[in-house]
Structures are given as C-alpha cells and as structure tokens.
XYZ file of C-alpha atoms in Angstrom:
683
model
C -14.247 2.508 -28.096
C -15.501 -0.781 -26.725
C -17.844 -0.555 -23.790
C -17.337 -2.847 -20.847
C -20.179 -1.582 -18.692
C -22.382 1.436 -18.254
C -20.825 4.296 -16.395
C -22.461 4.554 -12.994
C -23.037 7.818 -11.180
C -21.255 7.108 -7.936
C -19.388 8.962 -5.242
C -15.714 9.128 -5.970
C -13.616 6.201 -4.844
C -10.826 8.344 -3.555
C -12.166 11.568 -2.136
C -15.747 10.982 -1.087
C -16.806 14.140 -2.959
C -17.713 13.833 -6.610
C -18.437 16.272 -9.375
C -17.889 13.773 -12.176
C -18.801 10.094 -12.280
C -16.337 7.610 -10.823
C -17.324 4.856 -13.225
C -16.817 1.949 -10.845
C -19.869 -0.287 -10.407
C -18.925 -0.705 -6.740
C -18.219 2.245 -4.472
C -15.627 2.492 -1.745
C -17.105 3.976 1.423
C -14.761 6.914 2.144
C -12.667 6.756 5.267
C -14.291 9.983 6.446
C -17.471 7.952 7.029
C -15.682 5.359 9.182
C -14.432 6.093 12.692
C -11.944 3.521 13.991
C -12.284 2.756 17.699
C -9.331 3.847 19.861
C -7.139 1.352 21.701
C -7.681 -1.268 19.010
C -5.351 -2.805 16.444
C -5.995 -0.160 13.790
C -6.786 2.570 16.293
C -3.252 2.237 17.637
C -1.701 2.392 14.179
C -3.627 5.469 13.150
C -2.725 7.103 16.461
C 0.973 6.331 15.837
C 0.755 7.880 12.366
C -1.025 10.958 13.719
C 1.146 11.539 16.773
C 4.544 10.310 15.571
C 4.912 9.555 11.848
C 3.365 12.695 10.384
C 5.060 15.114 12.834
C 8.345 13.294 12.166
C 7.885 13.679 8.422
C 7.155 17.388 8.725
C 10.257 17.823 10.898
C 12.336 16.020 8.265
C 10.969 18.353 5.588
C 12.449 21.155 7.658
C 15.763 19.522 8.553
C 16.434 17.813 5.205
C 16.157 20.943 3.028
C 12.731 20.076 1.551
C 11.136 23.413 2.454
C 14.372 25.204 1.647
C 14.160 23.919 -1.934
C 10.851 25.738 -2.415
C 12.210 28.869 -0.761
C 15.250 28.920 -3.057
C 13.052 28.408 -6.125
C 10.840 31.286 -5.009
C 13.874 33.521 -4.513
C 15.045 32.800 -8.065
C 11.607 33.638 -9.449
C 11.581 36.888 -7.509
C 15.220 37.746 -8.370
C 15.940 36.360 -11.837
C 19.649 36.316 -12.667
C 20.675 36.875 -9.054
C 24.373 36.540 -8.218
C 23.926 33.273 -6.309
C 23.137 31.385 -9.494
C 26.813 31.470 -10.403
C 27.981 29.902 -7.130
C 28.384 26.275 -6.189
C 25.946 26.773 -3.344
C 23.159 27.199 -5.902
C 24.117 24.178 -8.014
C 21.040 22.037 -7.315
C 22.847 18.720 -7.465
C 25.046 19.823 -4.567
C 22.209 19.938 -2.018
C 19.154 18.161 -3.462
C 19.405 14.412 -3.101
C 16.745 13.423 -5.604
C 14.697 15.217 -8.215
C 11.538 13.994 -6.471
C 12.351 15.396 -3.020
C 9.414 17.799 -3.363
C 7.031 14.843 -3.028
C 8.002 14.310 0.617
C 6.225 17.581 1.340
C 3.194 16.660 -0.750
C 2.758 13.175 0.707
C 3.059 14.431 4.259
C 0.439 17.098 3.614
C -1.803 14.403 2.154
C -1.503 12.237 5.250
C -2.002 15.216 7.534
C -5.108 16.178 5.561
C -6.581 12.730 6.093
C -5.895 13.132 9.801
C -7.604 16.541 9.810
C -10.788 15.011 8.448
C -10.997 12.641 11.383
C -9.230 14.699 14.056
C -9.789 18.435 13.446
C -6.757 20.415 14.589
C -6.582 24.170 14.044
C -2.847 24.288 14.749
C -2.089 21.554 12.188
C -4.367 23.210 9.634
C -2.548 26.514 10.094
C 0.848 24.815 9.798
C -0.149 23.180 6.502
C -1.389 26.546 5.285
C 1.996 28.094 6.060
C 3.731 25.310 4.137
C 1.450 25.963 1.163
C 2.581 29.581 1.172
C 6.127 28.299 0.706
C 5.090 25.807 -1.981
C 2.959 28.252 -3.940
C 5.703 30.868 -4.037
C 7.891 28.415 -5.991
C 5.390 28.043 -8.833
C 6.420 29.590 -12.134
C 4.003 32.002 -13.860
C 2.747 29.353 -16.309
C 2.049 26.864 -13.523
C 5.204 24.743 -13.724
C 6.300 23.700 -10.227
C 9.473 21.674 -10.026
C 12.143 23.054 -7.729
C 14.884 20.825 -9.128
C 14.925 23.125 -12.183
C 13.456 26.424 -10.986
C 16.106 26.953 -8.292
C 18.825 27.270 -10.923
C 17.629 26.797 -14.528
C 21.188 26.858 -15.887
C 22.440 24.320 -13.363
C 19.438 22.173 -12.417
C 19.547 18.854 -10.645
C 21.615 16.387 -12.660
C 18.518 14.224 -13.282
C 16.471 17.092 -14.654
C 17.827 17.721 -18.131
C 18.507 21.063 -19.738
C 14.872 21.766 -20.564
C 11.445 20.715 -19.390
C 10.351 17.104 -20.018
C 13.634 16.334 -21.809
C 14.449 13.385 -19.553
C 11.016 12.833 -17.996
C 10.960 9.228 -19.168
C 14.275 8.518 -17.480
C 15.061 10.508 -14.340
C 13.455 13.918 -13.980
C 10.253 12.818 -12.182
C 8.463 16.012 -13.214
C 5.209 14.107 -13.739
C 5.764 12.001 -10.635
C 5.959 15.237 -8.654
C 2.717 16.347 -10.309
C 0.990 13.116 -9.300
C 1.772 13.394 -5.619
C 0.967 17.105 -5.647
C -2.477 16.467 -7.138
C -3.256 13.626 -4.729
C -2.296 15.802 -1.769
C -4.232 18.803 -3.079
C -7.414 16.742 -3.507
C -7.061 15.434 0.046
C -6.415 18.923 1.417
C -9.458 20.326 -0.380
C -11.642 17.584 1.026
C -10.279 18.102 4.536
C -10.477 21.877 4.723
C -12.736 23.111 1.953
C -9.897 25.437 0.969
C -8.912 25.481 -2.689
C -5.514 26.996 -1.940
C -3.532 23.828 -2.683
C -6.018 22.614 -5.276
C -5.487 25.745 -7.355
C -1.710 25.289 -7.203
C -2.054 21.677 -8.352
C -4.526 22.515 -11.091
C -2.195 25.186 -12.477
C 0.615 22.614 -12.726
C -1.749 20.043 -14.232
C -2.930 22.608 -16.781
C 0.703 23.365 -17.627
C 1.276 19.665 -18.234
C -1.815 19.405 -20.435
C -0.558 22.302 -22.569
C 2.987 21.014 -22.891
C 2.806 17.201 -22.742
C 0.839 15.322 -25.345
C 0.741 13.947 -28.900
C 0.164 17.229 -30.728
C 2.707 19.204 -32.700
C 4.838 21.336 -30.428
C 4.136 19.211 -27.376
C 6.550 16.867 -25.622
C 5.278 13.397 -26.466
C 6.507 11.665 -23.321
C 5.018 9.462 -20.625
C 5.950 9.357 -16.932
C 9.245 7.747 -16.052
C 7.685 6.960 -12.677
C 3.955 6.458 -12.832
C 1.405 8.030 -10.479
C 0.315 11.130 -12.400
C -2.185 8.960 -14.312
C -3.972 7.900 -11.118
C -3.893 11.431 -9.699
C -5.244 13.059 -12.860
C -8.142 10.599 -12.893
C -8.826 11.593 -9.295
C -8.697 15.286 -10.231
C -11.222 14.668 -13.009
C -13.618 12.978 -10.585
C -13.246 15.859 -8.119
C -13.615 18.719 -10.621
C -15.568 17.222 -13.511
C -13.072 18.716 -15.966
C -12.595 16.064 -18.626
C -9.235 17.422 -19.765
C -7.649 15.756 -16.738
C -9.068 12.353 -17.645
C -7.970 12.830 -21.259
C -4.410 13.557 -20.122
C -4.404 10.516 -17.832
C -5.484 8.301 -20.716
C -2.869 9.809 -23.018
C -0.147 9.031 -20.489
C -1.292 5.407 -20.460
C -2.167 4.988 -24.143
C 1.222 6.235 -25.327
C 3.263 4.008 -23.055
C 5.376 1.773 -25.282
C 4.975 4.194 -28.183
C 7.454 6.929 -27.221
C 11.241 7.032 -27.039
C 11.604 4.710 -24.078
C 10.819 1.018 -24.423
C 11.912 -1.303 -21.615
C 10.569 -3.715 -19.004
C 11.866 -1.702 -16.064
C 9.395 1.125 -16.681
C 6.601 -1.077 -18.111
C 7.115 0.617 -21.471
C 8.252 -2.322 -23.582
C 4.803 -2.507 -25.187
C 1.461 -0.658 -25.015
C -0.374 -1.178 -21.736
C -3.266 -3.073 -23.340
C -0.779 -5.650 -24.639
C 0.822 -6.258 -21.246
C -0.175 -9.514 -19.547
C 2.557 -9.933 -16.918
C 3.938 -7.818 -14.090
C 7.487 -6.713 -14.866
C 9.905 -4.011 -13.901
C 10.037 -1.581 -10.991
C 7.303 -2.816 -8.658
C 6.129 0.572 -7.352
C 5.920 2.102 -10.807
C 4.071 -0.980 -11.971
C 1.579 -1.017 -9.103
C 0.691 2.633 -9.590
C 0.265 2.106 -13.315
C -1.941 -0.938 -12.892
C -4.143 0.938 -10.407
C -4.459 3.865 -12.813
C -5.381 1.487 -15.634
C -8.302 0.344 -13.506
C -9.323 3.959 -12.863
C -9.228 4.899 -16.524
C -10.991 1.664 -17.502
C -13.815 2.450 -15.087
C -14.124 6.038 -16.278
C -13.994 5.274 -20.000
C -15.396 1.734 -20.178
C -12.444 0.541 -22.261
C -12.713 -3.261 -22.355
C -9.124 -3.746 -23.545
C -7.890 -2.060 -20.378
C -10.030 -4.433 -18.317
C -8.637 -7.499 -20.058
C -5.072 -6.319 -19.568
C -5.451 -5.514 -15.874
C -7.213 -8.829 -15.213
C -4.321 -10.716 -16.806
C -1.708 -8.740 -14.893
C -3.516 -9.300 -11.573
C -3.647 -13.043 -12.233
C 0.044 -13.115 -13.077
C 0.938 -11.362 -9.812
C -1.203 -13.477 -7.514
C -0.399 -16.751 -9.271
C 3.354 -16.372 -9.734
C 4.925 -13.220 -8.271
C 3.260 -12.684 -4.900
C 5.006 -13.250 -1.587
C 3.184 -14.974 1.254
C 3.350 -11.668 3.154
C 1.540 -9.902 0.316
C 4.665 -8.092 -0.811
C 5.908 -7.805 -4.380
C 9.264 -7.085 -5.946
C 11.653 -10.027 -5.752
C 14.727 -8.281 -7.106
C 16.874 -5.621 -5.536
C 18.207 -4.793 -8.990
C 15.642 -2.342 -10.290
C 13.450 -2.814 -7.184
C 11.594 -5.077 -9.528
C 9.324 -8.003 -10.113
C 11.228 -11.154 -10.951
C 10.375 -13.969 -13.318
C 7.521 -16.358 -12.622
C 8.004 -18.109 -9.252
C 11.190 -16.127 -8.552
C 10.546 -15.428 -4.862
C 13.792 -15.464 -2.845
C 13.502 -14.813 0.878
C 16.852 -13.508 2.150
C 17.278 -11.046 -0.715
C 13.601 -10.236 -1.253
C 13.118 -6.538 -1.899
C 9.399 -6.148 -1.233
C 9.547 -2.377 -0.967
C 6.995 -0.923 1.447
C 5.761 1.427 -1.284
C 5.172 -1.545 -3.562
C 2.945 -3.180 -0.944
C 0.941 0.048 -0.686
C 0.567 0.096 -4.463
C -0.838 -3.433 -4.320
C -3.508 -2.313 -1.843
C -4.492 0.377 -4.352
C -4.661 -2.217 -7.110
C -6.571 -4.867 -5.166
C -9.157 -2.350 -3.968
C -9.757 -1.210 -7.528
C -10.104 -4.797 -8.727
C -12.869 -5.231 -6.145
C -14.515 -2.008 -7.288
C -14.503 -3.327 -10.853
C -15.632 -6.894 -10.194
C -17.097 -7.110 -6.684
C -15.307 -10.347 -5.802
C -14.017 -11.005 -2.280
C -10.852 -12.640 -3.606
C -9.415 -9.200 -4.287
C -10.070 -8.153 -0.681
C -8.425 -11.402 0.461
C -5.260 -10.238 -1.281
C -5.665 -6.701 0.026
C -5.994 -7.994 3.592
C -2.909 -10.206 3.288
C -0.835 -7.316 1.962
C -2.224 -4.870 4.514
C -1.566 -6.958 7.637
C 1.825 -8.229 6.573
C 3.518 -6.458 3.667
C 2.426 -2.887 4.518
C 2.512 -2.548 8.297
C 5.815 -4.423 8.516
C 7.280 -1.276 6.955
C 6.553 0.880 10.008
C 7.437 0.218 13.637
C 4.485 -0.023 16.004
C 5.386 3.350 17.549
C 5.380 5.016 14.117
C 8.949 6.262 14.349
C 11.094 3.839 12.322
C 10.771 2.243 8.922
C 11.769 -0.489 6.527
C 12.409 0.154 2.849
C 12.814 -3.539 1.857
C 10.879 -6.265 3.690
C 12.653 -9.636 3.266
C 11.187 -12.912 4.560
C 14.504 -14.071 5.973
C 17.341 -12.261 7.692
C 20.798 -13.062 9.016
C 20.914 -9.665 10.705
C 22.232 -8.006 7.582
C 20.847 -6.818 4.276
C 23.559 -6.791 1.692
C 21.951 -4.032 -0.346
C 21.686 -1.537 2.509
C 24.477 0.997 2.717
C 25.534 -0.125 6.197
C 24.779 -3.809 5.519
C 22.439 -3.976 8.514
C 18.794 -4.975 8.637
C 17.306 -2.563 11.145
C 14.457 -0.114 10.970
C 15.626 3.412 10.188
C 14.272 6.758 11.448
C 14.418 8.154 7.890
C 16.000 7.584 4.484
C 17.733 9.835 1.992
C 15.180 8.534 -0.493
C 12.244 8.936 1.877
C 9.440 7.587 -0.298
C 8.432 4.810 2.127
C 8.024 6.842 5.349
C 6.125 9.610 3.584
C 3.990 7.053 1.745
C 3.037 5.481 5.065
C 2.121 8.983 6.275
C -0.541 9.206 3.625
C -1.675 5.587 3.603
C -2.191 4.603 7.249
C -4.740 7.356 8.057
C -6.748 6.366 4.961
C -7.061 2.691 5.992
C -10.676 3.001 7.286
C -11.753 3.648 3.699
C -11.069 0.030 2.774
C -13.474 -1.521 5.286
C -16.807 -1.139 3.472
C -18.180 -0.975 -0.054
C -21.589 -0.320 -1.588
C -23.439 -1.152 -4.762
C -27.075 -0.198 -5.106
C -28.873 -2.027 -2.280
C -25.834 -4.071 -1.219
C -23.545 -3.121 1.665
C -20.206 -4.980 1.599
C -18.349 -5.682 4.835
C -14.859 -6.205 3.441
C -12.505 -5.847 6.414
C -12.953 -6.445 10.108
C -11.936 -3.694 12.514
C -13.632 -2.049 15.472
C -15.372 1.024 14.088
C -18.550 3.032 13.715
C -19.570 3.889 10.157
C -22.345 5.880 8.520
C -22.979 4.606 5.011
C -25.388 5.553 2.227
C -27.174 2.433 0.961
C -29.554 3.136 -1.884
C -29.271 6.787 -0.965
C -30.445 6.169 2.615
C -28.351 6.440 5.770
C -27.251 3.297 7.598
C -25.073 3.431 10.716
C -23.191 0.332 11.813
C -20.976 -0.420 14.778
C -18.389 -3.151 14.387
C -16.862 -4.662 17.545
C -13.959 -7.086 17.336
C -10.468 -7.970 18.544
C -9.512 -8.967 15.000
C -6.888 -10.009 13.905
C -6.200 -11.654 17.269
C -9.670 -13.193 17.477
C -12.141 -14.325 14.826
C -15.309 -12.983 16.462
C -16.967 -9.924 14.951
C -20.221 -8.263 15.991
C -21.913 -5.854 13.562
C -24.704 -3.863 15.191
C -27.250 -1.723 13.358
C -27.406 1.637 15.139
C -29.562 3.409 12.580
C -31.246 2.350 9.353
C -33.152 4.582 6.961
C -32.726 2.109 4.100
C -34.956 -0.565 5.662
C -34.353 -3.706 3.582
C -30.909 -4.203 2.066
C -28.348 -6.948 1.562
C -25.487 -7.067 4.028
C -22.679 -8.805 2.167
C -20.302 -10.259 4.752
C -16.944 -11.320 3.385
C -15.811 -14.763 4.455
C -12.016 -14.634 4.071
C -10.363 -17.149 1.806
C -8.200 -18.358 4.682
C -11.402 -19.296 6.558
C -12.406 -21.367 3.526
C -9.103 -23.253 3.423
C -7.616 -21.167 0.624
C -4.376 -19.249 1.219
C -4.534 -17.098 -1.910
C -6.821 -17.206 -4.961
C -4.339 -19.308 -6.938
C -2.201 -22.416 -6.531
C 0.871 -20.397 -5.514
C 0.380 -21.338 -1.845
C -1.734 -23.972 -0.127
C -2.397 -25.212 3.384
C -0.402 -28.343 4.178
C -2.280 -29.525 7.276
C -5.489 -31.543 7.546
C -7.433 -28.860 9.452
C -10.771 -27.819 8.022
C -11.314 -24.236 9.096
C -14.853 -22.916 9.124
C -17.157 -20.055 10.039
C -20.558 -19.317 11.547
C -22.834 -16.309 11.085
C -25.923 -15.422 13.109
C -28.438 -12.574 13.150
C -29.894 -11.904 16.586
C -28.727 -15.364 17.598
C -30.309 -17.189 14.653
C -27.943 -19.030 12.266
C -27.590 -17.713 8.742
C -27.094 -20.304 6.028
C -26.670 -20.041 2.309
C -24.204 -20.296 -0.526
C -21.523 -17.674 -0.790
C -21.732 -15.258 -3.685
C -18.261 -14.271 -4.876
C -16.936 -14.886 -1.362
C -19.730 -13.041 0.466
C -22.487 -14.397 2.663
C -25.634 -12.513 1.673
C -27.970 -11.504 4.506
C -31.180 -9.967 3.223
C -33.686 -8.561 5.686
C -35.562 -5.495 6.751
C -32.957 -4.313 9.203
C -34.023 -2.778 12.477
C -32.167 -0.716 15.030
C -30.436 -3.071 17.449
C -30.061 -5.993 15.027
C -26.728 -7.732 15.546
C -24.830 -9.861 13.067
C -22.238 -12.078 14.711
C -19.494 -13.618 12.636
C -17.259 -16.347 13.998
C -14.190 -17.295 11.966
C -12.209 -20.287 13.159
C -8.606 -19.223 13.781
C -6.529 -22.365 14.080
C -2.815 -22.182 13.445
C -2.237 -23.315 9.872
C 0.829 -24.467 7.969
C 1.477 -23.401 4.400
C 3.598 -24.731 1.560
C 4.514 -22.994 -1.666
C 4.039 -24.244 -5.200
C 6.939 -26.601 -5.982
C 8.049 -24.215 -8.724
C 9.099 -21.712 -6.044
C 12.571 -23.164 -5.611
C 13.472 -21.057 -2.551
C 10.600 -22.527 -0.533
C 11.035 -26.202 -1.383
C 11.300 -28.327 1.730
C 9.987 -25.438 3.804
C 6.831 -24.613 5.687
C 5.280 -21.335 6.867
C 2.855 -20.643 9.684
C -0.259 -18.471 9.631
C -3.122 -17.666 11.949
C -6.050 -15.723 10.565
C -4.733 -12.973 8.288
C -1.302 -12.899 9.932
C 1.885 -14.551 8.702
C 4.280 -15.594 11.477
C 8.056 -15.786 11.731
C 10.754 -17.096 14.068
C 13.053 -14.345 15.305
C 16.234 -14.608 17.357
C 14.959 -12.384 20.192
C 12.232 -14.850 21.204
C 14.405 -17.939 20.849
C 17.567 -17.598 22.913
C 20.315 -19.898 21.757
C 18.330 -21.163 18.762
C 19.258 -20.415 15.172
C 15.991 -19.932 13.222
C 17.830 -20.903 10.028
C 18.492 -24.356 11.514
C 14.971 -25.158 12.677
C 13.029 -28.181 11.502
C 9.241 -28.193 11.900
C 7.300 -31.420 11.673
C 4.900 -31.860 8.790
C 2.052 -31.773 11.307
C 3.469 -29.710 14.197
C 1.642 -29.118 17.461
C 1.023 -25.483 18.282
C 0.124 -23.536 21.413
C -1.378 -20.073 21.056
C -0.154 -17.532 23.615
C -2.171 -14.342 23.928
C -0.801 -11.052 25.280
C 2.791 -11.981 24.440
C 4.914 -8.935 25.232
C 7.523 -7.486 22.863
C 9.688 -4.619 24.087
C 10.409 -2.038 21.415
C 14.049 -1.533 22.328
C 14.811 -0.075 18.905
C 12.122 2.583 19.285
C 10.407 4.255 22.219
C 11.292 1.435 24.623
C 7.658 0.619 25.346
C 6.237 -2.880 25.152
C 3.374 -3.997 22.944
C 1.387 -7.209 22.938
C 0.835 -9.729 20.179
C -0.567 -13.227 19.961
C 2.421 -15.556 19.716
C 2.613 -19.212 18.713
C 4.782 -21.830 20.374
C 5.705 -25.060 18.643
C 7.841 -28.103 19.193
C 10.674 -28.289 16.688
C 14.187 -29.567 16.193
C 17.338 -27.563 15.752
C 19.944 -29.142 13.499
C 23.639 -28.374 13.793
C 26.984 -29.914 12.863
C 29.031 -31.204 15.784
C 32.806 -31.062 16.243
C 33.226 -34.281 14.260
C 31.293 -32.934 11.296
C 28.200 -35.011 12.006
C 24.676 -33.634 11.627
C 22.962 -33.700 15.007
C 19.622 -32.393 16.197
C 17.948 -31.544 19.466
C 14.368 -30.919 20.489
C 13.529 -27.253 21.093
C 10.517 -25.100 21.784
C 10.258 -22.292 19.246
C 8.257 -19.076 19.592
C 6.758 -17.449 16.508
C 5.534 -13.844 16.325
C 3.574 -11.955 13.635
C 5.849 -11.011 10.771
C 4.986 -7.312 11.026
C 6.338 -7.251 14.606
C 9.868 -8.461 13.896
C 12.993 -6.293 14.229
C 11.764 -4.201 17.139
C 14.637 -5.552 19.256
C 17.573 -5.128 16.930
C 19.055 -6.970 13.986
C 19.364 -10.735 14.050
C 18.261 -13.949 12.416
C 14.649 -14.325 11.281
C 12.745 -16.703 9.031
C 9.194 -16.931 7.736
C 9.793 -20.167 5.832
C 11.110 -22.851 8.184
C 12.615 -26.125 7.053
C 10.485 -29.261 7.316
C 13.225 -31.485 5.919
C 17.021 -31.459 5.946
C 17.037 -30.336 2.308
C 15.323 -27.121 3.371
C 17.986 -26.105 5.878
C 20.308 -23.185 5.266
C 24.019 -23.817 5.375
C-alpha cells in the first residue's frame, strides 16, 4: 500500500473520544467542547432543533409506525410461525413505506444524543432508553436487525428480497440501515456513557462482517446506498477494533467490481478510478466522505488522488451558488458539467449535509481554508434552507427559482412540509444541526484554526494544553468578530484565523462563479488594538504570540453587497446576476415585492444597494412568529408585455432576503438569479 502521510495519533474527528487513531493530520474540535451562545444566529437554530425538530421527529416515529415496526419484528422473534404471518396485515409492504424507515428512529436518536451532551435532560435520556428497549428486542439472535424482513420473513418488504443481502445493491438498504444505526450508537455512547445502543450496533456490524465480504460463502456486495462505510470507520476509531475499518475498506474497494455497475450508485468503476461526481448526490456525498476517512486511516494515496479530483469536479462544474448539489430530479442526481438549472434544481437537503461532511474532511486532510469556504457557503444557504426557522417544516428539494410550484412534488406545490413519507431530510437535520458547533475550530500540533465565526465559548486542547476562547459576533449579519482568550495553558501557539474567500474577492475556489462588480472587499485584524499584518497561509492569517488571559483578537471583514455572475458555460445563468452579502446568498421573493414579478426583474450591471437591518419576516406558514434578517433593497426595472404586444419596463424598488429565509409566507415566485439583460428574462 502506498503511504500518503504518517498516521497521527489524534482525537477522533467524529466523536471526540478515541481508542484508535483517526489518521487525519488536522483534528476537528468536537462540538462538545464548543458552547454556542443563546439568542444568536446559531443559538436560535440549535434551540429550534432541540425544542421543535427533534420532538417532532420522535412524535412522527410514533405516529408513522416506525416504533411499531420494531415491535412487530420483536413479536415475530418471540412467536415464530404465529398466525398473523399469514394475514395481509402482516405483509410488510402493506404498512412500511420504505425499507429504510428504521433509520428515522436512528437519526433522531443521534440528534437527541448530541443535544444531551450540551443540554443534559434526564427525561429525554430515559425516553431514548425506552426506545432502545424496543429497538433491541427486534434484533435477531445472530445480530441482524432489519425490520423490513424480520417482521415477516416469508413476506418481507417488496424491496428486501427473499434472503439477506440478495438485493442490497439495489433496494434493500440493509447496509444503509446499519450505517445510521452505528452513527447513532456512537453518538449515544458519547452522550450517556451507556453501551446499550453501542452493543446493539456492534452486534449488527459483526453480523455484516461475517456475512458480507469477498470470501467464499459470503455475500460479495457493496451498499446500494452508501453510509455504512463512514459509520464503520467511525466505529473503528471509537473501539479500536480493526475489523470495522477492514469492512469499511472492503465496501469501498469492491465498488465497481460486484454485480452492479452504473453511474447512479457510483459503481460504474472502482472508486480510485473515479474523477467526477455522478449519480445520486446523497449516496455520492456519503461515499466521498468515507473515502476521505478510509484514506486518512490507511494512508492510501490512490484514495487521496481520487477524492481530490472529485472535489475539484464538484466545485468547478457541479456546485450551485447556494452550495447545493444535485441538478437532476431524475435520480436525485448530479448532472453533467455546468448543468445547473434553477427552476428544476433538486439540491436535496441531505445532499447539502453530505457536502458539509465532505468539505470538513477535505480540510482535515489538507488544512486549506478553501474547503471551509465551501463548507460555509453550503451551511448558510444549502443546508439551513431545508428547515424553517422555527424548526417545524422542511424542504426536500431546494431550487433557486420558483413559480410557486415544483413539478416533481406530489401536489405540485413548493411549500415547506411538516414531514415526508420518505423522511430522510427532516431526520437528517435532527442529527446535523446540533452538531454544527463541531465545525467551528480545528487543531494541528501548535496551531489552532478558527474556521467559522459564531458567538461561542470553547475549550480546546492545543499541544495537549487547555485553551479557552470566547468568540463574540453578530455574524453573518455583521463582519466584526472578537476572539478573547479566557484561559491559556499552552502559552505560545499559532492562532490561524480564516479569512473567507468572499472577503478576498473570490466567490468559490474555482472559475465557476465570480464577482461582477468593481468593489474590492477587504479585512483587518488586530490583537489588543495593534494591527496584524502578514501573508495568508492557505487562507489563514497566522498570529503567533505568547497568549495571555484577556488578549483579544478583533477581525473586521468588509461586508459590501456583491453581485455575482456564473461561468458562461452555465447556460441557465447567462444574462443573469446574483446578489450576495458576506456568506449569504440573496433572493427576490413575491412576499416582499407586492405587484412585482421576480421573474421579470432587470438589475443593472452595477446596481445601487441599500442594506436594511432588522427586516421582519412573519412565519405565516409555521408558528406565526416573526424573525429578523438583514434585507437588501435595490433599484431595478420590471419588464412586461403591454396589450399591444410591446415590451415595456418600469422602474421599481426590489427587496431581497437571504435565500434560506424564503417560503415562510407561502408559495409564490422567487429567484436567486435575476436578469441583467432582456435575454435573461423568463417568458
């Protein structure tokens, strides 16, 4: 095996507790070490997840038969051959929507476990424990845990096949279920110290290791929907048992070598030969993230080369301005190079989350701020657009243009929904939002990386010594950040402050998008009032000093309103312009622009903007409460056709709001990309 770098003995990237070595040269500071300040941008989102989203998800597990599936499986195990197996009521396909419905339970437990680590709650802990009693009772004696088959082995769910693993590469999702179970069990163990769920997950993982592999008598299959690879790597780091890493690498190494070979499932060729992002975007994102994990843990240089090429392909040719991915509804998939439609964009919320996983791992491999630039763009636009600000409604797709409808939705409307039959996005948000603080900081040796800006207090080990920082900011509304040293046992170390690409006049780290105005944005950094100068290293300003209690680093990032154009090869954005401020992408929505059709707007090439703070949006589609954003007002023209068929225009004042905040007031017209010429207008 080729060696890419020495394996470093670091704390685990994902759990904050390590038995094995994580392998990454850079370490993610676990979210358990970072306390987000309340009544702040991210404090409000975590509160919404804790108080609304997670309780809602648990209630849906009760009302949508998720817990009942485990109870029925347990009954069959306790009463083999019972009379109900011959009735229609026990035909799994009659009541189970999808073969992966079990994962709604696992993902919600994972999110709740993250919440427990930050907000201890005896009642929630006891509730999870009661759910685990239900889950554990459905596990077969050899560790197999998949209710879609166990409920009625002779009449399993129609996607499950007649025997184990038979259709894993197509529809059964047996290994997908394993992946989410393992992730949730690791989180629960970290949160509670209880190995109750961990033992359940390990028994299923051990069953998989016995039955799935390249040896005679094993099922030589790989996951139809990837995530088990990432989870098994995490389980190895937590337990130190190398068999889990070996299984993760098998599941990756044999992709493209088994019975299924197609682009949709990223199985058309071996993973080390893949250079472009293709197929189902969520599957792809999870696989790419797991490739980074396995590369770090094994030092396989071919994996590194492949994941670098795939990342470059995404960010250079298949990446929406909002940080979303997945251009095509058909297959929920990546499109061809520069295929980035707006009205029909799929941009599944889960796919955006998978990109955050990937971008974070690329930073952990290479230590370059450009990966965090992408992570930030996806986080503030592509991810949080998927959840209403009150935490109670969700988007599955996230298009960049809307006429009030979405032709691929069952009811043809484009409104946030309180739940979905395929509930992967709400439950994924349950587990992701509470973990967000873990993306703020990173460490390598004597270097402390400030990657994201959010009001928080964090205790971080730098060179094995404790450092406590307090970050104060109104980011993303303002570009001023204060980082105060509250405690420092490490004495001298390098504070590596990320200067975002957008503050250096770069939209993304490629030529896919570029600023179209003549504004030169900038930044200033001081320590105790004294300016800090120096060349950036991989996007970071390096501040080296013997830090003392009370030292304050102040970062000022200019936040002018900027206009963006796409590469001319993106045909859907030709003749169009987008608006950004700081990390946020803006859009024009019907509710802020009475009587104006956003699809008929013309912005000047150099428009004049007014920034309006504390702009109120009433969440009429949710809890009815109002929330504030920073809005942007601009002079524009609205073009229409008069009664005589002539094209006429009139001057208008248009209001733009952050993209994540749209659709809180019902379905209607919305656009991110606004015309700057007549050729860019919609019909």
